[in-house]
Amino acid sequence: SYELTQPPSVSVSPGQTASITCSGDKLGDKYACWYQQKPGQSPVLVIYEDTKRPSGIPERFSGSNSGNTATLTISGTQAMDEADYYCQAWDSSSVVFGGGTKVTVL
Amino acid sequence: EVQLVESGGGLVQPGGSLRLSCVVSGFTFSSYCMSWVRQAPGKGLEWVANIKQDGSEKYYVDSVKGRFTISRDHAKSSLYLQMNSLRAEDTAVYYCAKIPPVSEWYFDYWGQGTLVTVSS
């Protein structure tokens, strides 16, 4: 079965850039999306189709996907961006999530 | 405003059954694929099942095949998950989620979730 791998944690200083990677076999040939989940809340879609932002998502969130790696970048990270982030793709009529990355804003 | 409201969670013994419901509003329910996604306590997200707009096609993660059934009722704008032969590892918050009208599957709206606890 298809697997997506994320680092368990990423730390970033306020105002700096956070990059979260998501690795999978030929992931660049698929669409990747990203969700933000804060404690006690439901996930929120922040990036879809590799690079697109849903309405209401700040411009500081951006995405890319090439080769075996998709990346979520948070530019000018704010304290409110502290959360768990999950990548997701679909393969062979199955949805796959990465294990999640906890972003800590120090 | 798009809303998805789950219900039906609770405490159930191993081997028991439970039926989850998700009532939606704010969009034309019959036009969209829908999904159930779960999250075990302190763990990551796990996709459970998808159902096509007309209910003709259903897809499941291997771990629930033969035990869980996803269904929908357009007249009631409702999505369901019938869960049988429940196991301790099915303990999780279960979210219903809407899939946008695109060729790939991702989730643009989520409900607040309902907690299922399987324990004796």
Short mmCIF file of C-alpha atoms in Angstrom, two decimals:
data_model
loop_
_atom_site.label_atom_id
_atom_site.label_comp_id
_atom_site.label_asym_id
_atom_site.label_seq_id
_atom_site.Cartn_x
_atom_site.Cartn_y
_atom_site.Cartn_z
CA SER A 1 0.00 0.00 0.00
CA TYR A 2 1.06 3.58 -0.61
CA GLU A 3 2.75 5.45 2.23
CA LEU A 4 3.48 9.09 2.98
CA THR A 5 6.25 10.04 5.41
CA GLN A 6 6.48 13.29 7.38
CA PRO A 7 8.93 14.43 10.05
CA PRO A 8 7.31 14.19 13.50
CA SER A 9 8.16 17.74 14.46
CA VAL A 10 9.40 21.07 13.14
CA SER A 11 10.36 24.07 15.23
CA VAL A 12 10.38 27.64 13.95
CA SER A 13 10.89 31.10 15.39
CA PRO A 14 8.13 33.68 14.94
CA GLY A 15 8.50 35.49 11.63
CA GLN A 16 10.71 32.80 10.15
CA THR A 17 9.90 30.21 7.49
CA ALA A 18 8.77 26.68 8.33
CA SER A 19 9.05 23.91 5.76
CA ILE A 20 7.28 20.60 6.23
CA THR A 21 8.09 17.73 3.90
CA CYS A 22 5.97 14.78 2.82
CA SER A 23 7.67 11.91 1.00
CA GLY A 24 6.15 9.15 -1.08
CA ASP A 25 7.04 7.10 -4.12
CA LYS A 26 6.57 9.30 -7.20
CA LEU A 27 4.43 11.66 -5.15
CA GLY A 28 5.08 14.35 -7.74
CA ASP A 29 2.94 12.36 -10.18
CA LYS A 30 -0.06 12.75 -7.87
CA TYR A 31 -1.79 15.72 -6.30
CA ALA A 32 -0.89 16.45 -2.68
CA CYS A 33 -2.87 18.47 -0.19
CA TRP A 34 -2.29 19.66 3.36
CA TYR A 35 -4.44 20.03 6.47
CA GLN A 36 -3.89 22.04 9.63
CA GLN A 37 -5.29 20.69 12.89
CA LYS A 38 -5.18 22.58 16.15
CA PRO A 39 -5.78 20.81 19.50
CA GLY A 40 -9.39 19.81 19.97
CA GLN A 41 -10.40 21.01 16.51
CA SER A 42 -11.24 19.39 13.19
CA PRO A 43 -8.71 19.47 10.35
CA VAL A 44 -8.75 22.45 8.00
CA LEU A 45 -7.63 22.26 4.36
CA VAL A 46 -4.80 24.75 3.78
CA ILE A 47 -3.36 23.58 0.43
CA TYR A 48 -4.93 21.46 -2.33
CA GLU A 49 -3.74 20.28 -5.74
CA ASP A 50 -0.14 20.83 -4.66
CA THR A 51 -0.14 24.63 -4.67
CA LYS A 52 -3.65 26.07 -4.36
CA ARG A 53 -5.00 27.83 -1.29
CA PRO A 54 -8.69 27.62 -0.34
CA SER A 55 -10.51 30.84 0.25
CA GLY A 56 -9.65 32.30 3.63
CA ILE A 57 -6.24 30.66 3.97
CA PRO A 58 -3.48 33.26 4.42
CA GLU A 59 -0.97 33.81 1.63
CA ARG A 60 1.88 32.81 3.95
CA PHE A 61 0.87 29.18 3.31
CA SER A 62 2.25 27.74 0.08
CA GLY A 63 2.90 24.32 -1.36
CA SER A 64 5.01 22.51 -3.92
CA ASN A 65 5.29 18.95 -5.16
CA SER A 66 8.00 17.39 -7.30
CA GLY A 67 9.75 14.06 -7.56
CA ASN A 68 9.09 12.13 -4.37
CA THR A 69 8.48 15.10 -2.08
CA ALA A 70 5.70 17.57 -1.42
CA THR A 71 6.46 20.56 0.77
CA LEU A 72 4.27 22.90 2.80
CA THR A 73 5.93 26.24 3.48
CA ILE A 74 4.75 28.73 6.06
CA SER A 75 6.39 32.11 5.49
CA GLY A 76 6.49 34.63 8.30
CA THR A 77 5.21 32.01 10.75
CA GLN A 78 2.89 33.31 13.45
CA ALA A 79 2.09 31.89 16.85
CA MET A 80 -1.38 30.97 15.57
CA ASP A 81 0.23 28.59 13.05
CA GLU A 82 1.32 26.25 15.84
CA ALA A 83 -0.56 23.04 15.01
CA ASP A 84 -0.32 19.57 13.56
CA TYR A 85 -0.05 19.41 9.78
CA TYR A 86 -0.97 16.40 7.65
CA CYS A 87 -0.25 15.76 4.01
CA GLN A 88 -2.62 13.63 1.97
CA ALA A 89 -2.78 12.04 -1.47
CA TRP A 90 -4.89 9.40 -3.11
CA ASP A 91 -3.78 6.24 -4.84
CA SER A 92 -5.67 3.32 -6.34
CA SER A 93 -9.07 4.35 -4.97
CA SER A 94 -7.61 4.85 -1.52
CA VAL A 95 -6.87 7.96 0.50
CA VAL A 96 -3.52 8.15 2.25
CA PHE A 97 -2.44 10.53 5.01
CA GLY A 98 1.04 11.23 6.24
CA GLY A 99 1.72 10.64 9.91
CA GLY A 100 1.56 14.32 10.74
CA THR A 101 4.07 17.00 11.73
CA LYS A 102 3.79 19.05 14.88
CA VAL A 103 4.88 22.62 14.20
CA THR A 104 6.09 24.46 17.27
CA VAL A 105 6.56 28.21 17.14
CA LEU A 106 9.25 29.01 19.70
CA GLU B 1 -22.61 28.04 5.09
CA VAL B 2 -21.49 24.43 4.75
CA GLN B 3 -22.13 22.40 7.89
CA LEU B 4 -21.54 18.73 8.71
CA VAL B 5 -22.80 17.46 12.05
CA GLU B 6 -21.93 13.96 13.22
CA SER B 7 -23.72 11.97 15.89
CA GLY B 8 -24.07 8.42 17.14
CA GLY B 9 -20.75 7.92 18.87
CA GLY B 10 -20.44 6.40 22.31
CA LEU B 11 -19.11 3.53 24.37
CA VAL B 12 -19.57 0.04 22.92
CA GLN B 13 -18.21 -3.36 23.89
CA PRO B 14 -15.82 -5.27 21.64
CA GLY B 15 -17.81 -7.18 19.04
CA GLY B 16 -20.66 -4.70 19.23
CA SER B 17 -22.19 -2.41 16.65
CA LEU B 18 -22.76 1.30 16.25
CA ARG B 19 -24.24 3.51 13.54
CA LEU B 20 -22.82 6.96 12.97
CA SER B 21 -24.79 9.70 11.22
CA CYS B 22 -23.73 12.94 9.58
CA VAL B 23 -26.33 15.53 8.66
CA VAL B 24 -25.16 18.12 6.15
CA SER B 25 -26.42 21.52 5.06
CA GLY B 26 -25.28 24.43 2.95
CA PHE B 27 -24.61 22.45 -0.22
CA THR B 28 -26.39 20.05 -2.57
CA PHE B 29 -25.60 16.79 -0.79
CA SER B 30 -26.49 14.56 -3.74
CA SER B 31 -23.84 16.19 -5.93
CA TYR B 32 -20.80 15.31 -3.85
CA CYS B 33 -18.76 12.29 -2.87
CA MET B 34 -18.51 11.95 0.88
CA SER B 35 -16.13 10.29 3.28
CA TRP B 36 -15.47 9.13 6.83
CA VAL B 37 -12.05 9.77 8.39
CA ARG B 38 -11.04 8.75 11.89
CA GLN B 39 -8.41 9.75 14.41
CA ALA B 40 -7.43 7.53 17.32
CA PRO B 41 -6.63 9.37 20.57
CA GLY B 42 -3.30 11.15 20.22
CA LYS B 43 -2.74 9.69 16.75
CA GLY B 44 -2.91 10.83 13.15
CA LEU B 45 -5.70 10.89 10.60
CA GLU B 46 -6.84 7.66 8.94
CA TRP B 47 -9.21 7.48 5.99
CA VAL B 48 -12.04 4.97 6.54
CA ALA B 49 -14.44 5.02 3.59
CA ASN B 50 -15.73 6.98 0.59
CA ILE B 51 -19.05 6.88 -1.22
CA LYS B 52 -19.82 8.26 -4.66
CA GLN B 53 -22.61 10.76 -5.28
CA ASP B 54 -25.27 8.19 -6.17
CA GLY B 55 -24.04 5.58 -3.69
CA SER B 56 -23.16 3.15 -6.49
CA GLU B 57 -19.49 2.93 -5.57
CA LYS B 58 -18.00 2.58 -2.10
CA TYR B 59 -14.38 2.28 -1.03
CA TYR B 60 -12.91 1.19 2.28
CA VAL B 61 -9.59 0.97 4.05
CA ASP B 62 -8.55 -2.67 4.34
CA SER B 63 -8.86 -2.75 8.14
CA VAL B 64 -12.63 -2.14 8.05
CA LYS B 65 -13.64 -4.08 4.93
CA GLY B 66 -16.42 -6.54 5.73
CA ARG B 67 -17.18 -4.83 9.07
CA PHE B 68 -18.13 -1.24 8.17
CA THR B 69 -20.67 -0.02 5.62
CA ILE B 70 -20.94 3.53 4.33
CA SER B 71 -24.28 4.73 2.99
CA ARG B 72 -26.24 7.90 2.28
CA ASP B 73 -29.83 9.15 2.23
CA HIS B 74 -30.34 12.14 -0.04
CA ALA B 75 -33.85 12.84 1.26
CA LYS B 76 -32.37 13.33 4.72
CA SER B 77 -29.11 14.92 3.56
CA SER B 78 -27.38 12.34 5.67
CA LEU B 79 -24.29 10.16 5.52
CA TYR B 80 -24.00 7.02 7.62
CA LEU B 81 -21.38 4.58 8.82
CA GLN B 82 -22.62 1.24 10.10
CA MET B 83 -19.88 -0.30 12.21
CA ASN B 84 -20.10 -3.98 13.17
CA SER B 85 -17.71 -6.35 14.95
CA LEU B 86 -16.04 -3.41 16.60
CA ARG B 87 -12.53 -3.77 17.99
CA ALA B 88 -10.51 -1.79 20.51
CA GLU B 89 -8.43 -0.41 17.65
CA ASP B 90 -11.55 1.20 16.16
CA THR B 91 -11.59 3.63 19.09
CA ALA B 92 -11.32 7.08 17.54
CA VAL B 93 -13.00 10.35 16.74
CA TYR B 94 -14.88 9.81 13.48
CA TYR B 95 -15.22 12.75 11.12
CA CYS B 96 -17.45 13.00 8.09
CA ALA B 97 -15.93 15.04 5.29
CA LYS B 98 -17.02 16.46 1.96
CA ILE B 99 -15.06 15.83 -1.23
CA PRO B 100 -15.04 18.62 -3.85
CA PRO B 101 -16.13 17.84 -7.42
CA VAL B 102 -12.69 17.00 -8.78
CA SER B 103 -11.02 13.88 -10.11
CA GLU B 104 -8.86 13.33 -7.06
CA TRP B 105 -10.00 12.85 -3.48
CA TYR B 106 -9.40 15.40 -0.80
CA PHE B 107 -11.60 16.99 1.84
CA ASP B 108 -12.68 20.63 1.75
CA TYR B 109 -15.08 20.56 4.70
CA TRP B 110 -15.08 18.48 7.89
CA GLY B 111 -17.55 17.94 10.69
CA GLN B 112 -16.68 18.35 14.36
CA GLY B 113 -16.37 14.60 14.89
CA THR B 114 -18.01 12.02 17.13
CA LEU B 115 -16.07 9.85 19.56
CA VAL B 116 -16.37 6.07 19.42
CA THR B 117 -14.90 4.12 22.32
CA VAL B 118 -14.67 0.34 22.08
CA SER B 119 -14.01 -1.11 25.50
CA SER B 120 -15.34 -3.67 27.93
#
